[in-house]
Amino acid sequence: MKKKALFLTIITLFTVSAIYSQQTNNSDIAEILKGKTINVIGDSYVANHKRPRSESWHSKLAQKYGMVYNNYGRNGGCVAFDRTKDGFGPSLMVRHKDMAKDADFILIIAGHNDASKIGNSKDSLSMFADSLNILLHSIKHNHPNAEIGYVTPWHIDRAGFSPVVKTIKKICRKHNIPVLNNYSKKSIIKVRDSEFRKKYFQGANDTAHLNNAGHDLFLPVGKDFIFKMTCQ
């Protein structure tokens, strides 16, 4: 009985400690983020495709914590490739110059369309790496006081995605920019699961765009990433 009582006491202490820690983190991040400006730039992961931008997890995060929110997403956008002729506009290499200069936080969410264009082409992958390197250097130069983070594409089973994400991690590491890596079996977004997509994506065959429920599911992951960015 003594062992059982001791075990229950330990479990209770761990539970109370975890709850206190979560409350402290929530209090800390609320104090840190309130009134701060966040720029989010990228592709349709940011523009939210066919749904309102206000349903995106980054918009919800900004609203929850009283942040000034700037969305620079564009469907079909790439880091490295100009898609103006296709109706998707210039690359992030050009578009990032339009961002508000006074941002406290910048999230880059892109690479899906680059991966689709790159496929198995080593030359295109090299172009992506060079472009990303220049992009990050330029963003850091233009926003010297901003905390910058990169959010990768989902764990999509198509050519181009694995090398693109590896390149993102490599180039971001060079620039000391944290990466939220979603190209993993451990990701909460199970993009390869058809039943998951039916519930959390904008269509059963959609492998890019979360629906409202999907954004709600991912929001705590995004919040934790932002919190870690502030604690670097």
Tab-separated table of C-alpha atoms in Angstrom:
chain	number	residue	atom	x	y	z
A	1	MET	CA	0.000	0.000	0.000
A	2	LYS	CA	2.884	2.377	0.812
A	3	LYS	CA	4.414	1.766	-2.626
A	4	LYS	CA	1.073	2.424	-4.298
A	5	ALA	CA	0.596	5.643	-2.304
A	6	LEU	CA	4.113	6.783	-3.198
A	7	PHE	CA	3.485	6.010	-6.870
A	8	LEU	CA	0.226	8.002	-6.855
A	9	THR	CA	1.973	10.913	-5.141
A	10	ILE	CA	4.712	10.953	-7.783
A	11	ILE	CA	2.174	10.831	-10.619
A	12	THR	CA	0.219	13.689	-9.032
A	13	LEU	CA	3.361	15.808	-8.683
A	14	PHE	CA	4.294	15.201	-12.320
A	15	THR	CA	0.768	16.110	-13.439
A	16	VAL	CA	0.661	19.310	-11.390
A	17	SER	CA	4.150	20.214	-12.603
A	18	ALA	CA	3.145	19.686	-16.254
A	19	ILE	CA	-0.012	21.796	-15.847
A	20	TYR	CA	1.936	24.564	-14.106
A	21	SER	CA	4.606	24.488	-16.805
A	22	GLN	CA	1.966	24.747	-19.565
A	23	GLN	CA	0.235	27.639	-17.805
A	24	THR	CA	3.585	29.389	-17.359
A	25	ASN	CA	4.443	28.924	-21.033
A	26	ASN	CA	1.041	30.239	-22.110
A	27	SER	CA	1.456	33.254	-19.832
A	28	ASP	CA	4.989	33.886	-21.085
A	29	ILE	CA	4.126	33.669	-24.768
A	30	ALA	CA	1.054	35.871	-24.335
A	31	GLU	CA	3.214	38.564	-22.738
A	32	ILE	CA	5.915	38.219	-25.406
A	33	LEU	CA	3.624	38.264	-28.460
A	34	LYS	CA	1.011	40.859	-27.539
A	35	GLY	CA	1.232	43.853	-29.868
A	36	LYS	CA	4.102	42.391	-31.886
A	37	THR	CA	4.044	42.287	-35.688
A	38	ILE	CA	4.324	38.983	-37.556
A	39	ASN	CA	4.905	38.656	-41.302
A	40	VAL	CA	4.024	35.315	-42.856
A	41	ILE	CA	5.258	34.825	-46.422
A	42	GLY	CA	5.015	31.861	-48.745
A	43	ASP	CA	2.730	29.861	-50.982
A	44	SER	CA	-0.825	28.546	-50.638
A	45	TYR	CA	0.022	27.115	-47.200
A	46	VAL	CA	-0.029	30.823	-46.253
A	47	ALA	CA	-2.718	32.126	-48.640
A	48	ASN	CA	-4.888	29.159	-47.534
A	49	HIS	CA	-5.920	28.265	-51.101
A	50	LYS	CA	-9.734	28.277	-51.385
A	51	ARG	CA	-10.507	29.139	-47.777
A	52	PRO	CA	-10.315	32.480	-45.919
A	53	ARG	CA	-6.879	33.432	-44.686
A	54	SER	CA	-8.411	34.022	-41.276
A	55	GLU	CA	-8.820	30.223	-40.913
A	56	SER	CA	-5.064	29.604	-41.164
A	57	TRP	CA	-3.234	28.564	-37.996
A	58	HIS	CA	-0.869	31.545	-38.163
A	59	SER	CA	-3.781	33.983	-38.449
A	60	LYS	CA	-5.520	32.325	-35.499
A	61	LEU	CA	-2.302	32.473	-33.484
A	62	ALA	CA	-1.905	36.189	-34.206
A	63	GLN	CA	-5.525	36.896	-33.295
A	64	LYS	CA	-5.300	34.842	-30.085
A	65	TYR	CA	-2.247	36.713	-28.831
A	66	GLY	CA	-3.126	40.192	-30.049
A	67	MET	CA	-0.476	40.418	-32.746
A	68	VAL	CA	-0.377	42.586	-35.865
A	69	TYR	CA	-0.659	40.059	-38.692
A	70	ASN	CA	0.595	40.492	-42.261
A	71	ASN	CA	-0.111	37.678	-44.736
A	72	TYR	CA	2.075	37.589	-47.867
A	73	GLY	CA	0.924	34.230	-49.176
A	74	ARG	CA	0.267	33.535	-52.839
A	75	ASN	CA	-1.111	30.348	-54.361
A	76	GLY	CA	1.486	28.568	-56.491
A	77	GLY	CA	4.374	30.653	-55.171
A	78	CYS	CA	7.957	29.375	-55.164
A	79	VAL	CA	11.155	30.267	-53.371
A	80	ALA	CA	13.278	30.037	-56.499
A	81	PHE	CA	11.066	29.966	-59.596
A	82	ASP	CA	9.199	32.834	-61.237
A	83	ARG	CA	5.686	31.665	-62.123
A	84	THR	CA	4.289	34.923	-63.450
A	85	LYS	CA	3.478	33.373	-66.836
A	86	ASP	CA	1.454	30.681	-65.044
A	87	GLY	CA	-0.524	33.289	-63.138
A	88	PHE	CA	1.173	32.620	-59.786
A	89	GLY	CA	3.456	35.632	-59.693
A	90	PRO	CA	7.155	36.125	-59.020
A	91	SER	CA	9.254	34.111	-56.595
A	92	LEU	CA	9.847	34.924	-52.931
A	93	MET	CA	13.194	36.310	-54.085
A	94	VAL	CA	11.184	39.277	-55.379
A	95	ARG	CA	8.074	39.266	-53.207
A	96	HIS	CA	9.853	39.403	-49.845
A	97	LYS	CA	10.778	43.035	-50.572
A	98	ASP	CA	7.109	43.996	-50.143
A	99	MET	CA	6.987	42.878	-46.511
A	100	ALA	CA	6.529	45.373	-43.670
A	101	LYS	CA	9.956	46.359	-42.410
A	102	ASP	CA	8.961	46.660	-38.735
A	103	ALA	CA	8.152	42.974	-38.222
A	104	ASP	CA	9.143	41.348	-34.930
A	105	PHE	CA	8.592	37.845	-36.322
A	106	ILE	CA	8.832	36.433	-39.841
A	107	LEU	CA	7.610	32.991	-40.844
A	108	ILE	CA	8.620	31.583	-44.235
A	109	ILE	CA	6.305	28.760	-45.311
A	110	ALA	CA	7.298	27.558	-48.770
A	111	GLY	CA	8.928	24.812	-50.790
A	112	HIS	CA	5.949	22.702	-51.861
A	113	ASN	CA	5.788	24.161	-55.370
A	114	ASP	CA	9.571	24.225	-55.687
A	115	ALA	CA	9.649	20.507	-54.883
A	116	SER	CA	6.979	19.794	-57.493
A	117	LYS	CA	8.986	21.647	-60.149
A	118	ILE	CA	12.349	20.169	-59.118
A	119	GLY	CA	11.380	16.500	-59.085
A	120	ASN	CA	14.609	14.586	-59.716
A	121	SER	CA	16.525	17.457	-61.338
A	122	LYS	CA	19.848	18.105	-59.561
A	123	ASP	CA	20.335	21.378	-61.443
A	124	SER	CA	16.952	22.695	-60.290
A	125	LEU	CA	17.695	21.609	-56.727
A	126	SER	CA	21.002	23.485	-56.863
A	127	MET	CA	19.139	26.565	-58.100
A	128	PHE	CA	16.720	26.225	-55.191
A	129	ALA	CA	19.593	26.039	-52.686
A	130	ASP	CA	21.310	29.117	-54.126
A	131	SER	CA	18.038	31.065	-54.202
A	132	LEU	CA	17.119	30.141	-50.641
A	133	ASN	CA	20.560	31.168	-49.433
A	134	ILE	CA	20.182	34.593	-51.080
A	135	LEU	CA	16.586	34.933	-49.853
A	136	LEU	CA	17.475	34.310	-46.214
A	137	HIS	CA	20.477	36.626	-46.391
A	138	SER	CA	18.291	39.383	-47.854
A	139	ILE	CA	15.467	38.933	-45.328
A	140	LYS	CA	17.937	39.047	-42.437
A	141	HIS	CA	19.505	42.182	-43.894
A	142	ASN	CA	16.145	43.923	-44.379
A	143	HIS	CA	14.762	42.826	-40.990
A	144	PRO	CA	17.766	42.794	-38.634
A	145	ASN	CA	15.631	42.833	-35.484
A	146	ALA	CA	13.118	40.151	-36.494
A	147	GLU	CA	13.013	36.584	-35.240
A	148	ILE	CA	12.875	34.426	-38.388
A	149	GLY	CA	11.610	30.855	-38.687
A	150	TYR	CA	11.021	28.445	-41.562
A	151	VAL	CA	8.114	25.975	-41.825
A	152	THR	CA	8.617	23.083	-44.264
A	153	PRO	CA	6.122	21.339	-46.556
A	154	TRP	CA	4.237	18.284	-45.310
A	155	HIS	CA	5.553	14.714	-45.523
A	156	ILE	CA	4.480	14.236	-49.142
A	157	ASP	CA	5.456	11.053	-50.979
A	158	ARG	CA	6.570	12.566	-54.288
A	159	ALA	CA	9.886	13.226	-55.989
A	160	GLY	CA	11.512	16.478	-54.985
A	161	PHE	CA	10.102	16.840	-51.484
A	162	SER	CA	12.755	14.975	-49.509
A	163	PRO	CA	15.750	16.773	-51.105
A	164	VAL	CA	14.015	20.150	-50.890
A	165	VAL	CA	13.388	19.748	-47.165
A	166	LYS	CA	16.964	18.543	-46.604
A	167	THR	CA	18.155	21.649	-48.439
A	168	ILE	CA	15.890	23.893	-46.368
A	169	LYS	CA	17.324	22.481	-43.147
A	170	LYS	CA	20.906	22.803	-44.407
A	171	ILE	CA	20.599	26.408	-45.604
A	172	CYS	CA	18.611	27.513	-42.547
A	173	ARG	CA	21.235	25.958	-40.271
A	174	LYS	CA	23.865	28.049	-42.084
A	175	HIS	CA	21.863	31.192	-41.286
A	176	ASN	CA	20.983	30.085	-37.749
A	177	ILE	CA	17.269	30.071	-38.579
A	178	PRO	CA	15.097	27.509	-36.740
A	179	VAL	CA	13.071	25.070	-38.838
A	180	LEU	CA	9.708	23.513	-38.059
A	181	ASN	CA	10.183	20.264	-39.944
A	182	ASN	CA	6.886	18.734	-41.050
A	183	TYR	CA	8.526	16.306	-43.482
A	184	SER	CA	8.481	13.492	-40.932
A	185	LYS	CA	6.449	10.435	-39.994
A	186	LYS	CA	6.160	12.019	-36.555
A	187	SER	CA	4.369	15.084	-37.907
A	188	ILE	CA	0.879	15.630	-36.536
A	189	ILE	CA	-0.232	16.200	-40.144
A	190	LYS	CA	-0.577	12.698	-41.644
A	191	VAL	CA	-0.710	13.795	-45.253
A	192	ARG	CA	-0.177	10.255	-46.610
A	193	ASP	CA	-3.280	8.976	-44.801
A	194	SER	CA	-6.371	9.302	-47.024
A	195	GLU	CA	-8.784	9.206	-44.060
A	196	PHE	CA	-6.805	11.965	-42.355
A	197	ARG	CA	-6.968	14.088	-45.501
A	198	LYS	CA	-10.747	13.670	-45.715
A	199	LYS	CA	-11.046	15.103	-42.204
A	200	TYR	CA	-8.332	17.755	-42.095
A	201	PHE	CA	-7.569	18.873	-45.682
A	202	GLN	CA	-9.604	20.928	-48.145
A	203	GLY	CA	-10.322	17.786	-50.141
A	204	ALA	CA	-9.685	14.049	-50.005
A	205	ASN	CA	-7.063	14.309	-52.759
A	206	ASP	CA	-5.531	17.542	-51.444
A	207	THR	CA	-1.984	17.108	-50.111
A	208	ALA	CA	-1.223	20.757	-49.365
A	209	HIS	CA	-4.093	22.764	-47.890
A	210	LEU	CA	-5.527	22.270	-44.425
A	211	ASN	CA	-9.173	22.994	-43.733
A	212	ASN	CA	-10.366	24.833	-40.631
A	213	ALA	CA	-10.161	21.698	-38.465
A	214	GLY	CA	-6.674	20.962	-39.792
A	215	HIS	CA	-5.459	24.434	-38.878
A	216	ASP	CA	-6.930	24.041	-35.387
A	217	LEU	CA	-5.085	20.742	-35.074
A	218	PHE	CA	-1.779	22.275	-36.124
A	219	LEU	CA	-2.114	25.509	-34.133
A	220	PRO	CA	-0.491	24.192	-30.901
A	221	VAL	CA	2.498	22.952	-32.933
A	222	GLY	CA	2.894	26.351	-34.571
A	223	LYS	CA	2.512	28.100	-31.214
A	224	ASP	CA	5.251	25.971	-29.650
A	225	PHE	CA	7.545	26.756	-32.581
A	226	ILE	CA	6.984	30.508	-32.178
A	227	PHE	CA	7.631	30.190	-28.446
A	228	LYS	CA	10.919	28.375	-29.080
A	229	MET	CA	11.904	31.113	-31.558
A	230	THR	CA	11.551	33.669	-28.775
A	231	CYS	CA	13.744	31.592	-26.453
A	232	GLN	CA	16.751	31.200	-28.748
